[in-house]
PDB file of C-alpha atoms in Angstrom:
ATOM      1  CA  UNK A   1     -16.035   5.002  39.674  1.00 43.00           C
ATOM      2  CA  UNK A   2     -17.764   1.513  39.356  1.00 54.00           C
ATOM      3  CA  UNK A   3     -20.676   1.410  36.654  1.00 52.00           C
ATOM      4  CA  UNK A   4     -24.268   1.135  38.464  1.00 56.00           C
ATOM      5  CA  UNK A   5     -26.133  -1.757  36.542  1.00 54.00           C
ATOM      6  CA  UNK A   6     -28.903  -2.666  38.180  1.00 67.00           C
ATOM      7  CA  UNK A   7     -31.429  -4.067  35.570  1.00 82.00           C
ATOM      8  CA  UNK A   8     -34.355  -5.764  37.321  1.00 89.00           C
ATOM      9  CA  UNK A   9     -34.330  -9.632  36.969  1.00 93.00           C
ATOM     10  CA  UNK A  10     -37.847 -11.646  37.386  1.00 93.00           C
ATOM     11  CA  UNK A  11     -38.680 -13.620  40.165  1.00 96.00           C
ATOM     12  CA  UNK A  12     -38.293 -17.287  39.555  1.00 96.00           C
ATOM     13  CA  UNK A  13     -39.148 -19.450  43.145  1.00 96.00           C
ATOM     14  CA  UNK A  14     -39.736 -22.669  40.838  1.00 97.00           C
ATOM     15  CA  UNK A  15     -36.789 -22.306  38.603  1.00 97.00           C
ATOM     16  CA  UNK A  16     -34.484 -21.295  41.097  1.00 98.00           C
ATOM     17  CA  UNK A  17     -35.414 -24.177  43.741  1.00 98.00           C
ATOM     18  CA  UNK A  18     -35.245 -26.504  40.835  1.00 98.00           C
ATOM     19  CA  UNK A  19     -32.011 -25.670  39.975  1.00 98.00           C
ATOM     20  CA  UNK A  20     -30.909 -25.666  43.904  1.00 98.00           C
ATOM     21  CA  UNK A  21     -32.142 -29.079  43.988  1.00 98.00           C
ATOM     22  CA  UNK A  22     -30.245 -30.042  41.158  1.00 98.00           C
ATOM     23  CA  UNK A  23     -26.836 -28.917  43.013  1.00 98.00           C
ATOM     24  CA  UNK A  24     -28.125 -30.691  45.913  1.00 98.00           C
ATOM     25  CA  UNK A  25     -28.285 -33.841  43.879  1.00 98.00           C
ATOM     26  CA  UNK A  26     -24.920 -33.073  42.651  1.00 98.00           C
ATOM     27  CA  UNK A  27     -23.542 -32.572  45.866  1.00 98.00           C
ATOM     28  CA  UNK A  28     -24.854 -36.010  47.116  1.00 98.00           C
ATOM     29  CA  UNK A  29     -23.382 -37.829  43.910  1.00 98.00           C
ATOM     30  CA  UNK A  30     -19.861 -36.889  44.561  1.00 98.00           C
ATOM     31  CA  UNK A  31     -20.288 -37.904  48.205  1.00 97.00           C
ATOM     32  CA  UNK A  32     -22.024 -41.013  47.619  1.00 97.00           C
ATOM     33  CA  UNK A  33     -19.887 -42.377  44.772  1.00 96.00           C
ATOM     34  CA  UNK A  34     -16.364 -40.191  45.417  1.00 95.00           C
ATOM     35  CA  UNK A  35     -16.857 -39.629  49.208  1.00 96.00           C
ATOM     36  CA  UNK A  36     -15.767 -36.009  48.589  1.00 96.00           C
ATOM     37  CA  UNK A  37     -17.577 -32.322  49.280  1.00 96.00           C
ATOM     38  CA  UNK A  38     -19.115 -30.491  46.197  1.00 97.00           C
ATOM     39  CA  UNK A  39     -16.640 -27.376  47.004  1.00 97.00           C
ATOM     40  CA  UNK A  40     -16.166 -25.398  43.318  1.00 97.00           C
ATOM     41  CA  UNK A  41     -12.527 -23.173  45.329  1.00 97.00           C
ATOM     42  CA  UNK A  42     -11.496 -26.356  47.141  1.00 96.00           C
ATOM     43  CA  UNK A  43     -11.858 -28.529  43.683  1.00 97.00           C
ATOM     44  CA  UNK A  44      -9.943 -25.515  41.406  1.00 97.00           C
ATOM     45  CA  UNK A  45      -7.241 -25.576  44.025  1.00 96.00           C
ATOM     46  CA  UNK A  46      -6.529 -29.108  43.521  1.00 95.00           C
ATOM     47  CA  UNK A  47      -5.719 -28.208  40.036  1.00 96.00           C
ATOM     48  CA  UNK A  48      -3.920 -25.686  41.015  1.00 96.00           C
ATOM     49  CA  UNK A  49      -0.188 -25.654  42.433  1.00 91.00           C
ATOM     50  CA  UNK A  50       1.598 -26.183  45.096  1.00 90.00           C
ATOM     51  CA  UNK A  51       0.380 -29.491  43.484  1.00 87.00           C
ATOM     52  CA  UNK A  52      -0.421 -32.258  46.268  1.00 81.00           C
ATOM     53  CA  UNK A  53      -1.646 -35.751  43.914  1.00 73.00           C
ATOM     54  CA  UNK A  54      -4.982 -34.828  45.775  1.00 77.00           C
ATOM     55  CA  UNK A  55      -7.231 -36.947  42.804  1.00 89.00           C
ATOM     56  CA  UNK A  56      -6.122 -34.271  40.072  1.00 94.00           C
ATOM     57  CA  UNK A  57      -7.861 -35.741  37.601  1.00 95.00           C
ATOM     58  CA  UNK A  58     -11.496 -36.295  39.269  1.00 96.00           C
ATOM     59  CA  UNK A  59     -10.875 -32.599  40.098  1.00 97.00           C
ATOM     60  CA  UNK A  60     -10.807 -31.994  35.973  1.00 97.00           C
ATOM     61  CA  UNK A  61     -13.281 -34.192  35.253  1.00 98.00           C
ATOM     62  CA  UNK A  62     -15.812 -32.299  37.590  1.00 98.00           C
ATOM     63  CA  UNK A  63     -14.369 -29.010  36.052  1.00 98.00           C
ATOM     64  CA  UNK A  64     -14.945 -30.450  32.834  1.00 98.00           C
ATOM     65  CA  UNK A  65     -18.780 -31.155  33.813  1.00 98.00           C
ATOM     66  CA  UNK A  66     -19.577 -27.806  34.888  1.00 98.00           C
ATOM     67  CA  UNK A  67     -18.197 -26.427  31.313  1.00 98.00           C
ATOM     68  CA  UNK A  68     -20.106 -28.535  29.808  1.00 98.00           C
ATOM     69  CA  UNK A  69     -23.162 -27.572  31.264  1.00 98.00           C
ATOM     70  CA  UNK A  70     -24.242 -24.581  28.955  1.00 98.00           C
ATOM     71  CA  UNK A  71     -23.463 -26.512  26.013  1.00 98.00           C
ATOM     72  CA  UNK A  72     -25.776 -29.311  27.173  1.00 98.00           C
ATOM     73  CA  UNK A  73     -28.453 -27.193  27.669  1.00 98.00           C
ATOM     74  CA  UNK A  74     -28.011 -25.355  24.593  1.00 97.00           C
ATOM     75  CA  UNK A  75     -27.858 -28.268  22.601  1.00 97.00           C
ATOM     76  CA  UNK A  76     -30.921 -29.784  24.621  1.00 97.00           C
ATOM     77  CA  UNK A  77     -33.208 -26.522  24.659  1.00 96.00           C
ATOM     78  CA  UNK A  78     -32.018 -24.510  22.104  1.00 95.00           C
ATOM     79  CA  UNK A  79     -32.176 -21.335  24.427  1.00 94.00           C
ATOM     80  CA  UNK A  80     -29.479 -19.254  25.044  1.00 93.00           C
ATOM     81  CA  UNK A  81     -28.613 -19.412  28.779  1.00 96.00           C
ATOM     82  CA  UNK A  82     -29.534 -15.944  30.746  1.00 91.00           C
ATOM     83  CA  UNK A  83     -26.537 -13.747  31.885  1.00 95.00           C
ATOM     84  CA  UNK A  84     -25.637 -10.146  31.833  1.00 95.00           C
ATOM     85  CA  UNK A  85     -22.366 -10.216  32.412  1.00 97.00           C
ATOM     86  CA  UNK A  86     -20.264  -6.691  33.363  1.00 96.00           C
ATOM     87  CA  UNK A  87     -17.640  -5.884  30.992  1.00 95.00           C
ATOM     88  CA  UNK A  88     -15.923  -3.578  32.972  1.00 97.00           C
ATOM     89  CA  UNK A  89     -12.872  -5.671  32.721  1.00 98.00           C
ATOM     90  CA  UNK A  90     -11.010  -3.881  35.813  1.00 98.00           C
ATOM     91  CA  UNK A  91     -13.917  -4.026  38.360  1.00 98.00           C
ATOM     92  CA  UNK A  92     -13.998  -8.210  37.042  1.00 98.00           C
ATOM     93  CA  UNK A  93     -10.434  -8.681  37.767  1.00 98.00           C
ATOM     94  CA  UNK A  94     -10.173  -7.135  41.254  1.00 98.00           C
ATOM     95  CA  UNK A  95     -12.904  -8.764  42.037  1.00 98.00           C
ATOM     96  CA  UNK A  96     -11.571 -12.266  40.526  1.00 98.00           C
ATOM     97  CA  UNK A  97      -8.627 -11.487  42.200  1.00 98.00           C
ATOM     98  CA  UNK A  98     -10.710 -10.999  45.925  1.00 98.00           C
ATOM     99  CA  UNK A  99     -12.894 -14.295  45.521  1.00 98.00           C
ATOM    100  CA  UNK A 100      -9.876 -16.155  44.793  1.00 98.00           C
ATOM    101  CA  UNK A 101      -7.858 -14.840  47.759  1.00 98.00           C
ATOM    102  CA  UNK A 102     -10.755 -14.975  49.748  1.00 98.00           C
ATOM    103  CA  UNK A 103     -12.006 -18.119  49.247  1.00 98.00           C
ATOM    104  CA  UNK A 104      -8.987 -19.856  49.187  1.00 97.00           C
ATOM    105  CA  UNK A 105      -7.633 -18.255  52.770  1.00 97.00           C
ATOM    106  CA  UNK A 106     -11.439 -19.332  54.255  1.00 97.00           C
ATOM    107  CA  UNK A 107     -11.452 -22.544  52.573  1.00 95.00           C
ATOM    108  CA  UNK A 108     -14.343 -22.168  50.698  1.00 96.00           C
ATOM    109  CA  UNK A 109     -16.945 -20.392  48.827  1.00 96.00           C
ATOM    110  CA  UNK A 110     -20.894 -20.454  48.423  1.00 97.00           C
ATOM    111  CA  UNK A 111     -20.983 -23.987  47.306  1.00 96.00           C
ATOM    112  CA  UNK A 112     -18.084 -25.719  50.101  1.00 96.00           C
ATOM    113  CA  UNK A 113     -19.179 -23.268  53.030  1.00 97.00           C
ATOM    114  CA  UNK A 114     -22.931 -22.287  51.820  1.00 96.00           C
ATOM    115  CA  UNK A 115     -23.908 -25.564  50.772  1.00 97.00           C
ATOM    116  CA  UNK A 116     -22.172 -28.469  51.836  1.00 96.00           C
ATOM    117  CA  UNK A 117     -20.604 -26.954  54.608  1.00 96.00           C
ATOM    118  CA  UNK A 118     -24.725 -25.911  56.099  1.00 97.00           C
ATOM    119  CA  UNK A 119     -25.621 -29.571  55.109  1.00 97.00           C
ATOM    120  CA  UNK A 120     -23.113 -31.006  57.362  1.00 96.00           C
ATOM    121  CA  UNK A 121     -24.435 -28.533  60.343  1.00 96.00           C
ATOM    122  CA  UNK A 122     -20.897 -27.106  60.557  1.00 96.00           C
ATOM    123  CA  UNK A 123     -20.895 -24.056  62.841  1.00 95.00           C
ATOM    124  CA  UNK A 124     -17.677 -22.874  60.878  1.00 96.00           C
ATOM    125  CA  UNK A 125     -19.099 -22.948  57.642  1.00 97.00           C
ATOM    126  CA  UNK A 126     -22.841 -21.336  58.889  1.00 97.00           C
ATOM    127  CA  UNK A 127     -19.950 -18.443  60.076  1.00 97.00           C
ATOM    128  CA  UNK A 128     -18.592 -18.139  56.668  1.00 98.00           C
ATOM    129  CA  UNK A 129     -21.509 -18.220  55.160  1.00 98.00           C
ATOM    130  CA  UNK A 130     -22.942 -15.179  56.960  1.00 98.00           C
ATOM    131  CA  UNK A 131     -19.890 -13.401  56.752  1.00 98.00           C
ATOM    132  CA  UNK A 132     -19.701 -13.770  53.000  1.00 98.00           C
ATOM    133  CA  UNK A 133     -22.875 -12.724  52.557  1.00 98.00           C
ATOM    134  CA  UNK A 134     -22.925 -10.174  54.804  1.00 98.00           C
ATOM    135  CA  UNK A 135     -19.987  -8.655  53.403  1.00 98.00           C
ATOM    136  CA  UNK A 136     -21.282  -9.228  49.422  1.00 98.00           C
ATOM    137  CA  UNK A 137     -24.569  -7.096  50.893  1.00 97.00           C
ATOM    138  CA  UNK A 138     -22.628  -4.566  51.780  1.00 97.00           C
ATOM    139  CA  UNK A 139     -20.568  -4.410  48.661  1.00 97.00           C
ATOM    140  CA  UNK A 140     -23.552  -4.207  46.741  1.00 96.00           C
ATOM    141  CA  UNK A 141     -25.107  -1.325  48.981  1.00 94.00           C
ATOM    142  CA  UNK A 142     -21.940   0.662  48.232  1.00 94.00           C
ATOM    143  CA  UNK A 143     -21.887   0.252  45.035  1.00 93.00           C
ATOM    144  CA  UNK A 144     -25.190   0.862  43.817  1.00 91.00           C
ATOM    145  CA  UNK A 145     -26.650   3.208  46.105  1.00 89.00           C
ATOM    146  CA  UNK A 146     -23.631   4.957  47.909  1.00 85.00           C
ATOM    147  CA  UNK A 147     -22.164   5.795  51.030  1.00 65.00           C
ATOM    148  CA  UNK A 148     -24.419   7.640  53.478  1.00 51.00           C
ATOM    149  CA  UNK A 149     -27.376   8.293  50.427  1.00 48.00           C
TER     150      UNK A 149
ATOM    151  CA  UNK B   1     -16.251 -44.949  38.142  1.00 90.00           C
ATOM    152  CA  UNK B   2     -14.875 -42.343  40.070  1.00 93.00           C
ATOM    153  CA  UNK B   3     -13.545 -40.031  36.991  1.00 96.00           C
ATOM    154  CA  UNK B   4     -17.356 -40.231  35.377  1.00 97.00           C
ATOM    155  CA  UNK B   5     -19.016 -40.022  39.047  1.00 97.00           C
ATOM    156  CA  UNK B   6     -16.676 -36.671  38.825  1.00 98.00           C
ATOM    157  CA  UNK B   7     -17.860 -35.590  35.546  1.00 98.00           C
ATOM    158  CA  UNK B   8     -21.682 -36.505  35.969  1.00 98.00           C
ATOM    159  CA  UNK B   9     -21.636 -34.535  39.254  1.00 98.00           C
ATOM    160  CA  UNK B  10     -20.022 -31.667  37.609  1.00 98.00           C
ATOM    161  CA  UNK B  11     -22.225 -31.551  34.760  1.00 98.00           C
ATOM    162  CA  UNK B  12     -25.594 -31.904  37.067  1.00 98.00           C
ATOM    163  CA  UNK B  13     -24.167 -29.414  39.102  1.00 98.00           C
ATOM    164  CA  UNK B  14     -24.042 -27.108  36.362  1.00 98.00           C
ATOM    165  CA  UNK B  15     -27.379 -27.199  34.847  1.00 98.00           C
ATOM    166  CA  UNK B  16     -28.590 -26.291  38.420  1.00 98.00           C
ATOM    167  CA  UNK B  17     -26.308 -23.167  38.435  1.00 98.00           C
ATOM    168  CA  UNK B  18     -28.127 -22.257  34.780  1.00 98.00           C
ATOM    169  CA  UNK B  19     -32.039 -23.341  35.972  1.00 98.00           C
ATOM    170  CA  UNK B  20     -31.504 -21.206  39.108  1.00 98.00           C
ATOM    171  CA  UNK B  21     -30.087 -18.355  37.546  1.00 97.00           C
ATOM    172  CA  UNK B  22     -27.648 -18.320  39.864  1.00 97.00           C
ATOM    173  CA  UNK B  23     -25.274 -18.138  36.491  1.00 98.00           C
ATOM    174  CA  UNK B  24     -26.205 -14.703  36.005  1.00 98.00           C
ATOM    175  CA  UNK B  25     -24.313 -12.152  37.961  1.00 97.00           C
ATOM    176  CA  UNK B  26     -26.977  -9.603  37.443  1.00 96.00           C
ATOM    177  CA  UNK B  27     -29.768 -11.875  39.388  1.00 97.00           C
ATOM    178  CA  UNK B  28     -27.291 -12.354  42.054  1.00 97.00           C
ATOM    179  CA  UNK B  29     -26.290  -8.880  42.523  1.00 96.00           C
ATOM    180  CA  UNK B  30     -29.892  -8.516  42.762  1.00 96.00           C
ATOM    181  CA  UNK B  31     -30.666 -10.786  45.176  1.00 97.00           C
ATOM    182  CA  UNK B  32     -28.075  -8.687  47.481  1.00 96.00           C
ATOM    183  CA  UNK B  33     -29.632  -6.018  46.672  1.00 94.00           C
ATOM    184  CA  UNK B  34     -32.199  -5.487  49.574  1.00 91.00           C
ATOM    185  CA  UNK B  35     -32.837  -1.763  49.309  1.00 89.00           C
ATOM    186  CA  UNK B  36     -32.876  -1.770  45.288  1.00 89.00           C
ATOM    187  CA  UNK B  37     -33.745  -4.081  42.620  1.00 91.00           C
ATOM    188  CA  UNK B  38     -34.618  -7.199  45.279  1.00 95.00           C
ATOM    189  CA  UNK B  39     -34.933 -10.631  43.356  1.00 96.00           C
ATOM    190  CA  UNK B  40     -35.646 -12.916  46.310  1.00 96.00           C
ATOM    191  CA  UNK B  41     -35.055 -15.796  44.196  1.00 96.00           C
ATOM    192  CA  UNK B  42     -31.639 -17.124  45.114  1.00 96.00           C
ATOM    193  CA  UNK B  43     -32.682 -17.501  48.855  1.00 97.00           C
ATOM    194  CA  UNK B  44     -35.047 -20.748  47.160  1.00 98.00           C
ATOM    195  CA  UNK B  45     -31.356 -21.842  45.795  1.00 98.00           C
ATOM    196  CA  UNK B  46     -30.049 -22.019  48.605  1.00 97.00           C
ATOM    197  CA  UNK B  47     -32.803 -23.854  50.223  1.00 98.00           C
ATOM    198  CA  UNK B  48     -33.346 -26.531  48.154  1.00 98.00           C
ATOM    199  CA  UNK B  49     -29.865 -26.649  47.417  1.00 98.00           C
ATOM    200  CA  UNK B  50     -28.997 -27.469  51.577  1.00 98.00           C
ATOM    201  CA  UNK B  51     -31.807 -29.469  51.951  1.00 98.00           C
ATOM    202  CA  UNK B  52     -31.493 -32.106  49.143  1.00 98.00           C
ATOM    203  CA  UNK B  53     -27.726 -31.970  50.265  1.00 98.00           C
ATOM    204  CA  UNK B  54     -28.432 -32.633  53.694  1.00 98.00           C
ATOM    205  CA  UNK B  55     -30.546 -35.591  52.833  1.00 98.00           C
ATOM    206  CA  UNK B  56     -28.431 -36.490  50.005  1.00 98.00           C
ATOM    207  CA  UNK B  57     -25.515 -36.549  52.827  1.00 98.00           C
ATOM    208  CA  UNK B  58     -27.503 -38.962  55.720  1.00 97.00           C
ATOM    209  CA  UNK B  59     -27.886 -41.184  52.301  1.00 96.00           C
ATOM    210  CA  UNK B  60     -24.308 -41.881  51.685  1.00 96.00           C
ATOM    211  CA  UNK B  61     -23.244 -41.296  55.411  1.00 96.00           C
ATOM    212  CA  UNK B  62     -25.864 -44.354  56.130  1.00 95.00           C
ATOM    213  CA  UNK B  63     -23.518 -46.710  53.372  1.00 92.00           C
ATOM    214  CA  UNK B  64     -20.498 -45.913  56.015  1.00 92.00           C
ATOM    215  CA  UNK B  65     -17.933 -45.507  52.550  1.00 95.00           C
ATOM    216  CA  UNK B  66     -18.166 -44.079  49.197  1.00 96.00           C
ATOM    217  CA  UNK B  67     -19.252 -46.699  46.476  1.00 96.00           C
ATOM    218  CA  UNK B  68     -15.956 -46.084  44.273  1.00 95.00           C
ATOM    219  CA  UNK B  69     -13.145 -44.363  47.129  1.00 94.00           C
ATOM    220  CA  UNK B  70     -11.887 -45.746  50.370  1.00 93.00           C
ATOM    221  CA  UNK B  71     -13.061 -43.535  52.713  1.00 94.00           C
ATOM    222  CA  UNK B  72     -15.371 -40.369  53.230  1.00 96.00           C
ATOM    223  CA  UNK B  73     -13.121 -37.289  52.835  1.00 94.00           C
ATOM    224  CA  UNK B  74     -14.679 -34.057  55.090  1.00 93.00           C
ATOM    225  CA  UNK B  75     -13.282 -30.826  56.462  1.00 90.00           C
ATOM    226  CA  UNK B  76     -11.651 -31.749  59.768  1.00 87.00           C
ATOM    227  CA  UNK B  77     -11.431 -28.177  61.116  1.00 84.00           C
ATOM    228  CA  UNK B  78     -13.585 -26.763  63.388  1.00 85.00           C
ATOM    229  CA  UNK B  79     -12.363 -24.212  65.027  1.00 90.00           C
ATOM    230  CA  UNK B  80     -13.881 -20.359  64.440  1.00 93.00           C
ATOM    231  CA  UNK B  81     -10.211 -18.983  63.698  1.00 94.00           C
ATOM    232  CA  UNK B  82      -8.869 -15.777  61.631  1.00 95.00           C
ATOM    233  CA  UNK B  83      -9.208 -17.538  58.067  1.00 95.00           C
ATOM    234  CA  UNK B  84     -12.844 -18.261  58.354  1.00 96.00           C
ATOM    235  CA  UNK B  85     -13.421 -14.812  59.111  1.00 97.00           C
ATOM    236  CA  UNK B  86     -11.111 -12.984  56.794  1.00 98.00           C
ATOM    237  CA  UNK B  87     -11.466 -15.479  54.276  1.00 98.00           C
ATOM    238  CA  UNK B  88     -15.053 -14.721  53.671  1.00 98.00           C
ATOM    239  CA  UNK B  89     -14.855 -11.340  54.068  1.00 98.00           C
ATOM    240  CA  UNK B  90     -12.736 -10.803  51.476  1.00 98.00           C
ATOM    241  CA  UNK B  91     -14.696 -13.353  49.027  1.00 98.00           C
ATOM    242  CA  UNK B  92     -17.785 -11.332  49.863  1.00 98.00           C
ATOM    243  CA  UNK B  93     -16.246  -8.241  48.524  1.00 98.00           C
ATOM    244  CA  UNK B  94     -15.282  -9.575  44.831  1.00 98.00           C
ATOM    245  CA  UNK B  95     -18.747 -11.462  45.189  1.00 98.00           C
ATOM    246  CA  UNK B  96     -20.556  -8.611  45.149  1.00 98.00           C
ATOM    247  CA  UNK B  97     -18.658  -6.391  42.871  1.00 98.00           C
ATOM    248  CA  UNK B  98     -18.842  -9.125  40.173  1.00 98.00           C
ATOM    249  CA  UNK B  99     -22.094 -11.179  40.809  1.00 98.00           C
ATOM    250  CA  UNK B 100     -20.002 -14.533  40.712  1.00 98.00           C
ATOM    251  CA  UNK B 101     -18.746 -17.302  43.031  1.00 98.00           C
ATOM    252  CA  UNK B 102     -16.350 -19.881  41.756  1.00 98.00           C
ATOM    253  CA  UNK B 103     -19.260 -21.975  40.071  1.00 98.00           C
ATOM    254  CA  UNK B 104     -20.999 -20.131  38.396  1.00 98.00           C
ATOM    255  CA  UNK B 105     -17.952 -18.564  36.861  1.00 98.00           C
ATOM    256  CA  UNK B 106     -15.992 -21.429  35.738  1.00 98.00           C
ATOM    257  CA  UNK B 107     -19.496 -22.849  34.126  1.00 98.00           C
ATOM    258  CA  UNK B 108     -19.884 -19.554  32.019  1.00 98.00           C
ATOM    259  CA  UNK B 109     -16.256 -19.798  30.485  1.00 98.00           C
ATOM    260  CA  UNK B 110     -17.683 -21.838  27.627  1.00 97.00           C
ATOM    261  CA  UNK B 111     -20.176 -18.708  26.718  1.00 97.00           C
ATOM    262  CA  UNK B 112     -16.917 -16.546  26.495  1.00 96.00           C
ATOM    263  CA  UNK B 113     -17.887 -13.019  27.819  1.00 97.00           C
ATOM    264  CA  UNK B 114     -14.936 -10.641  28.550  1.00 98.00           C
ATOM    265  CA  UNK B 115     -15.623 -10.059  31.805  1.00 98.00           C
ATOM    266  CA  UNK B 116     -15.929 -13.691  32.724  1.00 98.00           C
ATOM    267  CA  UNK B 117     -12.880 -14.876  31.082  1.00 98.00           C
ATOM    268  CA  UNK B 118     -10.810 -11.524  32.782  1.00 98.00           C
ATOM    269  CA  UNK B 119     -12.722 -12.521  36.492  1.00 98.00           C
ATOM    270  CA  UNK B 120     -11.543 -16.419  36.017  1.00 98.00           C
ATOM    271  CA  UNK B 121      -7.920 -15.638  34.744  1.00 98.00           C
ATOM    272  CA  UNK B 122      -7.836 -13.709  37.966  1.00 98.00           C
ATOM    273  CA  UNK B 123      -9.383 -15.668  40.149  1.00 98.00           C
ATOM    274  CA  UNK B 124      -7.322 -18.993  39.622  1.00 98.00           C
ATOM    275  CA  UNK B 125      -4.407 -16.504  39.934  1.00 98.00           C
ATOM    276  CA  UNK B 126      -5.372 -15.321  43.503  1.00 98.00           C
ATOM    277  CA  UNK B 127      -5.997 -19.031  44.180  1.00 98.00           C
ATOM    278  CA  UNK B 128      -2.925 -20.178  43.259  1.00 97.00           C
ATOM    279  CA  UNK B 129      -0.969 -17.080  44.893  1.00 97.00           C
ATOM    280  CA  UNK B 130      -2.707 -17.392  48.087  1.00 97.00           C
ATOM    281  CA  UNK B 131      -2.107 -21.176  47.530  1.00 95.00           C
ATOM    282  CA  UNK B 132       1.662 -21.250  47.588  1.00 95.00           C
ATOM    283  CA  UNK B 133       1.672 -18.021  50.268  1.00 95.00           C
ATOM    284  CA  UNK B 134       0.084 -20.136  52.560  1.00 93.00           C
ATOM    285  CA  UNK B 135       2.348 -22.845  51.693  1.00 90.00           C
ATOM    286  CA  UNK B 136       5.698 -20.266  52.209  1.00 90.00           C
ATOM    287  CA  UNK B 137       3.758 -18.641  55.571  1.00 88.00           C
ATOM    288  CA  UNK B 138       4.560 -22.228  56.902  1.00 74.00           C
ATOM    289  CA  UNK B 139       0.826 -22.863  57.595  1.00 53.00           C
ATOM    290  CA  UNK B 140       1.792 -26.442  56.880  1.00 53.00           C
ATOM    291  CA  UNK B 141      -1.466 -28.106  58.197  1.00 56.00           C
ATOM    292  CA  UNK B 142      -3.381 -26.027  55.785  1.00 51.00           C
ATOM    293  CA  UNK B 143      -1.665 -27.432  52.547  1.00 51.00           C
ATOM    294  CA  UNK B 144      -0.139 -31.175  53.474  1.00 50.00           C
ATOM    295  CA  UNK B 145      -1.182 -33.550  51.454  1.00 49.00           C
ATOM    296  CA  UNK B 146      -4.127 -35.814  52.686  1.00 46.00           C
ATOM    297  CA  UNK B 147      -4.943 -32.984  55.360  1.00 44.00           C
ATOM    298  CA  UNK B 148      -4.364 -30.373  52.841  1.00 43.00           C
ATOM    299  CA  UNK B 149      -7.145 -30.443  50.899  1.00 44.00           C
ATOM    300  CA  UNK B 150      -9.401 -32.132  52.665  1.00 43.00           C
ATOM    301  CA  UNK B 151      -9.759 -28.821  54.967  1.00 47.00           C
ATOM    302  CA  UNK B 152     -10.205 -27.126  51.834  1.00 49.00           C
ATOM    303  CA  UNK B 153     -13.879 -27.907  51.528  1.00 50.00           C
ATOM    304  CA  UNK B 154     -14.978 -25.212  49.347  1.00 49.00           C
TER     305      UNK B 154
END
């Protein structure tokens, strides 16, 4: 059976939009300077093979960014950064497995499709989008609260 | 200019994954969790997120080319077809089981938990699997270079 966690988390409407804004800037860097979408699956798979010279490194170097990211903040606020994390290492790597299928086959995830993809008023990423989360809603109906309970 | 425009984005981009919260798989699970613990606060992620992006966007549109690459590089496809459906369907699934997306789980490799290292590990395998399947499948328009990608926009 999967492991019901469902500690409550607080509400954070300044944090959160701050942070969304932040990806938003992000997302209008790499167009603006490198002309290219702020897609996290569609920048891994360029690192990935079959290998296509599509601006390999530029695809590290963003990679690179992101991992750097906790250790900035760390370094700059001296707070750890908030997770809970499941370490049910079975449920993590079917479900790895499924978001890198998934995302991969529907070119794109919640940053390409949810973000960028809304941004650009595309009516193929708006159907992604509600698919995915759609689906993930229904995934976590299942799993915490059960079929037909 | 273009490898530090790269590496500035990414970094930027990360710090809003960890002010949002949307690093933490438990707030996210939460958030898709209508009927149960409900933290409404990724919905204001999402919204600022799209709407600095889509202002960010008519910005560099307006300049007609990227200050440091040739040209603009977008999705081209616009069809509603079978991937776009499946696709996300599937991703939905792992989404919720875990509470992560691609970004926020590459960005939390550096903090080292088990479960994030095992969900990456398996991720970029399924990536790369489904990568070089589509590749074998023929679906040539999908994975040639300069179109390849560039329909990859996630």
């Amino acid at each position: 059976m999967i492991p019901v966690e469902a500690p409550v988390t607080e509400f954070t409407p300044v944090a959160s939009a701050i942070g969304g804004a932040l990806i938003g800037v992000a997302a209008m860097l790499l167009m603006l300077g490198d002309g290219r979408i702020a897609g996290i699956s569609g920048i891994l798979g360029r690192l990935l093979p079959p290998y296509q010279n599509s601006d390999t490194a530029e695809a590290g170097a963003f990679v690179v960014g992101l991992m750097a990211a906790p250790l900035v903040w760390l370094a700059v606020t001296d707070t750890p950064v908030a997770q809970t994390v499941s370490d049910h290492l079975v449920l993590m790597a079917v479900a790895g497995l499924l978001v890198g299928i998934g995302t991969t086959y529907g070119n794109g995830c919640t940053s390409g499709h949810g973000v960028c993809g809304l941004a650009r008023l595309s009516s193929r990423s708006l159907v992604a989008t509600l698919i995915f989360m759609g689906s993930a809603f229904l995934t976590v109906l299942v799993m915490r609260h059960g079929l037909g309970r | 200019m273009r490898l530090a425009t790269s590496l500035i984005a990414g970094l930027i981009f990360g710090l809003g994954l960890i002010i949002s919260g949307m690093v933490n798989p438990t707030k996210v699970q939460n958030f898709l969790d209508l009927f149960g613990s409900f933290d409404p606060s990724l919905a204001f992620v999402m919204a600022a997120a799209v709407a600095v992006t889509f202002l960010g966007y008519r910005i560099a549109f307006r300049r007609g080319r990227p200050l440091f690459a040739d040209a603009f590089r977008l999705p081209t496809a616009k069809e509603i077809d079978r991937r776009v459906i499946i696709g996300p369907a599937i991703f939905g699934v792992g989404w919720g089981l875990s509470g992560f997306c691609p970004g926020p789980a590459i960005t939390s490799l550096p903090l080292l938990a088990k479960g994030t290292l095992v969900f990456v590990a398996a991720m970029l395998a399924g990536m790369a699997l489904t990568r070089l399947a589509l590749q074998w499948a023929g679906a040539r328009t999908a994975l040639r270079p300069g179109a390849g990608e560039i329909q990859q926009s996630g």
